[in-house]
Amino acid sequence: MSEHTPTLESAHKAQDQAHSHDHHSDTVTMPLLGTVTVYGGIYTVVFGALAVLTALEVLIAELLKTEYEGLTGAMRIAALLGIGIIKSLLVIWFYMHLGKDNRILRFIIGVPLIVVLLAILYLMAVPTGPGGGYF
Amino acid sequence: MAEMSLSAAALKQKEHSNANQKLAMWLYLASEVVIFAVMIAGYIIYRINEPETVRNIHKELGVALVTANTFILLASSWAMVMGLRAIEMGKRQEFLAWIGLTCLMGTAFLVGQYIEYSELAHLEITLQDTTSAFAGFGMRFYAPTFFHGAHVFVGVLLGLRVLWLGRKGYYDDNPIGVEIFGLYWHFVDIVWIMLFTLIYLV
């Protein structure tokens, strides 16, 4: 075997390095914030974002804790749900690598999410009252 | 030359096997989405119809404990992905430390949940309560949160298995098993992110 013939082990290593090189870097380039170097790279940055968003969620919930109905109540719910969805997307995209993996996986998880969302909206739309509603 | 072909074939087989395992886990997670959605839907309808009751329960419970628990679970997800990163970089000892930390934080989360359930028991919130001021809340609260807690428990057991195999070098050449476990753990984290928002804050 010549010196340059790839062995199975080196081929595996090369493949793994090519696949996840950017996940291993401690330097992250972000919109607005520019380039940041932090231990853990993008994973630590995402954790920081999750922590800040959670603190923001709790702050909103506590500041408006008497607002459960009406327009302010609806805005409070929209803000909290929006932050919750952003947090979930951050985990799916970066920690579960859905942004990098095969696109078919996005359909596998995306379609059931859409279907159950439609089902929940239907259940919410069923009028309550005599003989009606799902409560 | 023959060795090169063998290497290429083995590499291709590894790629297929890894892709299949990942596909299987995502399909499993898709089925979990449906199960949790049913429970979440039950809670959403209750929240719409009983805003006053939910407001009173939130007032009684507070958010300090559950917020701390949420931070613990988010940190465990970070530890999990850092463990995967470490084994991909060939740092086995670091990988073991991160996965160990993940299991530890998962256990801490379950302890927090136990404390919370004890507080709820003092408020006499039970599964079949239909007469108290919080009637109907118990089943809609305990079902999704306990089911999620059971997932965390299973996750800790899986994490210990990953630790056990990792110690023996099982993932040194192919860390797909760690990645699959990570998919499960992060999914459990996402479910909690939504339960925390919907049940405790909204």
Coordinates of C-alpha atoms in Angstrom, one line a residue:
Chain A
M1 CA 0.0 0.0 0.0
S2 CA 1.4 3.4 -0.9
E3 CA 2.0 6.1 1.6
H4 CA -1.0 8.1 0.2
T5 CA -3.5 5.3 0.0
P6 CA -6.5 6.3 2.2
T7 CA -7.2 3.7 4.9
L8 CA -10.7 3.1 6.3
E9 CA -9.9 5.0 9.5
S10 CA -8.5 8.0 7.7
A11 CA -11.5 8.1 5.3
H12 CA -13.9 8.0 8.2
K13 CA -12.0 10.8 10.0
A14 CA -11.9 12.9 6.8
Q15 CA -15.6 12.5 6.3
D16 CA -16.5 13.4 9.9
Q17 CA -14.2 16.4 9.8
A18 CA -15.8 17.7 6.5
H19 CA -19.3 17.1 7.9
S20 CA -18.9 18.9 11.2
H21 CA -16.0 21.2 10.9
D22 CA -18.0 24.4 11.4
H23 CA -19.7 22.9 14.5
H24 CA -16.3 22.4 16.1
S25 CA -15.0 25.9 15.6
D26 CA -15.0 28.3 18.6
T27 CA -15.4 31.3 16.3
V28 CA -18.9 32.3 15.2
T29 CA -20.0 35.0 12.8
M30 CA -23.4 36.4 13.7
P31 CA -25.6 39.0 12.1
L32 CA -25.4 42.4 14.0
L33 CA -23.0 41.1 16.6
G34 CA -20.1 40.2 14.2
T35 CA -17.5 37.6 14.9
V36 CA -17.4 36.2 18.4
T37 CA -14.9 33.6 19.8
V38 CA -16.3 31.6 22.7
Y39 CA -15.7 28.0 24.0
G40 CA -18.2 25.7 22.3
G41 CA -18.8 28.1 19.4
I42 CA -22.3 28.2 17.9
Y43 CA -23.6 25.8 20.6
T44 CA -22.7 28.1 23.4
V45 CA -24.0 31.1 21.6
V46 CA -27.4 29.3 21.1
F47 CA -27.5 28.4 24.8
G48 CA -26.9 32.1 25.6
A49 CA -29.8 33.0 23.3
L50 CA -32.0 30.4 24.9
A51 CA -31.2 31.7 28.4
V52 CA -31.9 35.3 27.5
L53 CA -35.1 34.5 25.7
T54 CA -36.3 32.4 28.7
A55 CA -35.6 35.3 31.0
L56 CA -37.5 37.6 28.7
E57 CA -40.4 35.3 28.6
V58 CA -40.7 35.2 32.4
L59 CA -40.3 38.9 32.5
I60 CA -43.2 39.5 30.1
A61 CA -45.3 36.9 31.9
E62 CA -44.7 38.5 35.3
L63 CA -45.0 42.2 34.2
L64 CA -48.4 41.4 32.6
K65 CA -49.5 38.8 35.0
T66 CA -53.0 40.3 35.5
E67 CA -53.7 40.4 31.8
Y68 CA -55.3 37.1 30.9
E69 CA -58.0 38.4 28.6
G70 CA -58.7 41.2 26.2
L71 CA -56.3 42.8 23.7
T72 CA -53.4 43.1 26.2
G73 CA -54.0 39.5 27.1
A74 CA -53.9 38.4 23.5
M75 CA -50.7 40.4 22.9
R76 CA -49.1 38.8 25.9
I77 CA -50.0 35.3 24.7
A78 CA -48.7 36.2 21.2
A79 CA -45.4 37.4 22.5
L80 CA -44.9 34.4 24.8
L81 CA -45.8 31.9 22.1
G82 CA -43.6 33.7 19.6
I83 CA -40.6 33.5 22.0
G84 CA -41.4 29.8 22.7
I85 CA -41.4 29.0 19.0
I86 CA -38.1 30.8 18.4
K87 CA -36.5 28.9 21.2
S88 CA -37.8 25.6 19.8
L89 CA -36.5 26.5 16.3
L90 CA -33.1 27.3 17.7
V91 CA -32.8 23.9 19.3
I92 CA -34.1 22.1 16.2
W93 CA -31.9 24.0 13.8
F94 CA -28.6 24.1 15.7
Y95 CA -28.6 21.4 18.3
M96 CA -30.5 18.8 16.2
H97 CA -28.7 19.9 13.1
L98 CA -31.8 20.1 11.0
G99 CA -30.3 23.0 9.1
K100 CA -27.4 20.8 7.9
D101 CA -29.1 17.4 7.6
N102 CA -31.0 15.8 4.7
R103 CA -34.0 17.9 3.8
I104 CA -36.3 14.9 4.0
L105 CA -36.0 15.1 7.7
R106 CA -37.5 18.6 7.7
F107 CA -40.7 17.1 6.1
I108 CA -40.8 14.2 8.5
I109 CA -41.0 16.5 11.5
G110 CA -42.6 19.5 9.7
V111 CA -45.7 17.7 8.3
P112 CA -46.9 16.3 11.6
L113 CA -46.4 19.7 13.3
I114 CA -48.6 21.4 10.7
V115 CA -51.2 18.6 10.9
V116 CA -51.5 18.8 14.7
L117 CA -51.5 22.6 14.6
L118 CA -54.5 22.5 12.2
A119 CA -56.2 19.9 14.5
I120 CA -55.7 22.1 17.5
L121 CA -57.1 25.1 15.6
Y122 CA -60.1 23.1 14.7
L123 CA -60.7 22.0 18.3
M124 CA -60.4 25.7 19.4
A125 CA -62.9 26.7 16.7
V126 CA -65.7 24.3 17.8
P127 CA -68.2 26.6 19.6
T128 CA -68.9 25.9 23.3
G129 CA -72.4 26.1 24.7
P130 CA -75.3 23.6 24.9
G131 CA -74.1 20.3 23.4
G132 CA -71.0 21.9 21.9
G133 CA -67.3 22.4 22.5
Y134 CA -64.6 20.0 23.6
F135 CA -64.2 21.3 27.1
Chain B
M1 CA -6.5 -0.8 -5.0
A2 CA -8.7 -3.6 -3.7
E3 CA -8.2 -2.2 -0.2
M4 CA -9.3 1.2 -1.4
S5 CA -12.5 -0.3 -2.9
L6 CA -13.2 -2.1 0.4
S7 CA -12.7 1.1 2.3
A8 CA -15.0 3.0 0.0
A9 CA -17.6 0.3 0.3
A10 CA -17.3 0.2 4.1
L11 CA -17.6 4.0 4.2
K12 CA -20.7 4.0 2.1
Q13 CA -22.2 1.3 4.3
K14 CA -21.5 3.4 7.4
E15 CA -23.1 6.4 5.7
H16 CA -26.2 4.4 4.9
S17 CA -26.4 2.9 8.3
N18 CA -26.0 6.3 10.0
A19 CA -28.6 7.9 7.7
N20 CA -31.1 5.1 8.4
Q21 CA -30.7 5.4 12.2
K22 CA -31.2 9.1 12.0
L23 CA -34.3 8.7 9.8
A24 CA -35.7 6.1 12.2
M25 CA -35.3 8.5 15.2
W26 CA -36.9 11.4 13.4
L27 CA -39.9 9.2 12.5
Y28 CA -40.2 8.2 16.1
L29 CA -40.0 11.8 17.2
A30 CA -42.8 12.7 14.6
S31 CA -45.0 10.2 16.4
E32 CA -44.2 11.7 19.7
V33 CA -45.3 15.1 18.3
V34 CA -48.8 13.7 17.8
I35 CA -49.0 12.3 21.3
F36 CA -47.9 15.5 23.0
A37 CA -50.1 17.6 20.8
V38 CA -53.2 15.8 22.0
M39 CA -52.4 16.6 25.6
I40 CA -51.4 20.2 24.7
A41 CA -54.7 20.7 22.9
G42 CA -56.6 19.5 26.0
Y43 CA -54.8 22.1 28.0
I44 CA -55.2 25.0 25.5
I45 CA -59.0 24.5 25.4
Y46 CA -59.1 24.5 29.2
R47 CA -57.0 27.7 29.2
I48 CA -59.4 29.4 26.8
N49 CA -62.5 28.4 28.7
E50 CA -61.1 29.0 32.2
P51 CA -58.8 32.0 32.2
E52 CA -59.8 33.0 35.8
T53 CA -58.9 29.5 37.2
V54 CA -55.6 29.5 35.4
R55 CA -54.8 33.0 36.7
N56 CA -55.5 31.8 40.2
I57 CA -53.4 28.7 39.8
H58 CA -50.5 30.7 38.4
K59 CA -50.8 33.1 41.4
E60 CA -50.6 30.1 43.8
L61 CA -47.7 28.3 42.1
G62 CA -45.4 31.1 41.1
V63 CA -42.7 30.7 38.5
A64 CA -39.5 30.6 40.4
L65 CA -39.1 26.8 40.8
V66 CA -40.3 26.0 37.3
T67 CA -38.0 28.7 35.8
A68 CA -35.0 27.2 37.6
N69 CA -36.0 23.8 36.3
T70 CA -36.3 25.2 32.8
F71 CA -32.8 26.6 32.9
I72 CA -31.5 23.3 34.1
L73 CA -33.1 21.4 31.1
L74 CA -31.9 24.0 28.6
A75 CA -28.3 23.7 30.1
S76 CA -28.6 19.9 29.8
S77 CA -29.3 20.3 26.1
W78 CA -26.2 22.4 25.8
A79 CA -24.2 19.8 27.7
M80 CA -25.5 17.1 25.4
V81 CA -24.5 18.9 22.2
M82 CA -21.1 19.8 23.7
G83 CA -20.7 16.1 24.4
L84 CA -21.4 15.2 20.8
R85 CA -18.9 17.9 19.7
A86 CA -16.3 16.5 22.0
I87 CA -16.6 12.9 20.8
E88 CA -16.6 14.1 17.1
M89 CA -13.3 15.9 17.9
G90 CA -11.9 12.7 19.4
K91 CA -11.9 14.0 23.0
R92 CA -13.3 11.0 24.9
Q93 CA -12.8 12.1 28.4
E94 CA -14.4 15.5 27.7
F95 CA -17.3 13.7 26.0
L96 CA -17.8 11.5 29.1
A97 CA -17.8 14.6 31.4
W98 CA -20.4 16.4 29.2
I99 CA -22.8 13.4 29.0
G100 CA -22.4 12.8 32.7
L101 CA -23.4 16.4 33.3
T102 CA -26.4 15.9 31.0
C103 CA -27.6 12.9 33.1
L104 CA -27.0 14.8 36.3
M105 CA -29.1 17.8 35.1
G106 CA -31.8 15.5 33.9
T107 CA -32.0 14.0 37.3
A108 CA -32.0 17.5 38.9
F109 CA -34.9 18.4 36.7
L110 CA -36.9 15.3 37.9
V111 CA -36.2 16.3 41.5
G112 CA -37.5 19.8 40.8
Q113 CA -40.6 18.3 39.3
Y114 CA -41.1 16.1 42.3
I115 CA -41.0 19.2 44.6
E116 CA -43.5 21.0 42.4
Y117 CA -45.9 18.0 42.5
S118 CA -45.6 18.1 46.3
E119 CA -46.6 21.7 46.3
L120 CA -49.6 21.0 44.0
A121 CA -50.7 18.2 46.3
H122 CA -50.9 20.8 49.1
L123 CA -53.2 22.8 47.0
E124 CA -55.3 19.6 46.6
I125 CA -54.9 19.6 42.8
T126 CA -55.5 16.0 41.8
L127 CA -56.1 14.1 38.6
Q128 CA -59.9 13.6 39.0
D129 CA -60.7 16.8 40.9
T130 CA -64.1 18.1 39.7
T131 CA -65.3 20.1 42.8
S132 CA -62.5 22.4 44.0
A133 CA -61.7 25.9 42.8
F134 CA -59.1 24.3 40.4
A135 CA -61.5 21.7 39.1
G136 CA -60.4 20.1 35.8
F137 CA -56.9 21.5 35.9
G138 CA -55.2 18.4 37.5
M139 CA -55.6 16.0 34.6
R140 CA -54.7 18.6 32.0
F141 CA -51.6 19.6 33.9
Y142 CA -50.3 16.2 35.2
A143 CA -50.8 14.2 32.0
P144 CA -48.4 16.3 29.8
T145 CA -45.9 17.2 32.5
F146 CA -45.7 13.6 33.9
F147 CA -45.5 12.1 30.4
H148 CA -42.7 14.6 29.7
G149 CA -41.0 13.7 33.1
A150 CA -41.2 10.0 32.1
H151 CA -39.3 10.9 28.9
V152 CA -36.6 12.7 30.9
F153 CA -36.3 9.6 33.1
V154 CA -35.9 7.4 30.0
G155 CA -33.4 9.9 28.6
V156 CA -31.3 9.7 31.8
L157 CA -31.2 5.9 31.5
L158 CA -30.2 6.2 27.8
G159 CA -27.6 8.7 28.8
L160 CA -26.1 6.3 31.3
R161 CA -26.0 3.6 28.6
V162 CA -24.2 6.1 26.3
L163 CA -21.7 6.8 29.1
W164 CA -21.2 3.1 29.7
L165 CA -20.5 2.3 26.1
G166 CA -18.5 5.6 25.6
R167 CA -16.1 4.6 28.4
K168 CA -15.3 1.5 26.4
G169 CA -14.6 3.5 23.3
Y170 CA -17.7 2.4 21.4
Y171 CA -18.3 5.8 19.8
D172 CA -14.6 6.7 19.0
D173 CA -14.9 5.7 15.3
N174 CA -18.6 6.4 14.8
P175 CA -20.5 8.7 17.1
I176 CA -23.9 8.2 15.5
G177 CA -25.2 6.6 18.7
V178 CA -24.4 9.8 20.6
E179 CA -26.1 11.9 17.9
I180 CA -29.3 9.7 18.0
F181 CA -29.4 10.0 21.8
G182 CA -28.9 13.8 21.4
L183 CA -31.9 14.0 19.0
Y184 CA -34.1 12.3 21.7
W185 CA -32.8 14.6 24.4
H186 CA -33.2 17.8 22.5
F187 CA -36.7 16.8 21.5
V188 CA -37.6 16.3 25.2
D189 CA -36.1 19.8 25.7
I190 CA -38.3 21.3 23.0
V191 CA -41.4 19.7 24.4
W192 CA -40.6 21.3 27.8
I193 CA -39.9 24.7 26.1
M194 CA -43.5 24.6 24.8
L195 CA -45.1 23.2 28.0
F196 CA -43.3 25.8 30.1
T197 CA -44.6 28.6 27.8
L198 CA -48.2 27.2 27.5
I199 CA -48.9 25.9 30.9
Y200 CA -46.8 28.0 33.3
L201 CA -46.7 31.4 31.5
V202 CA -49.6 31.8 29.1

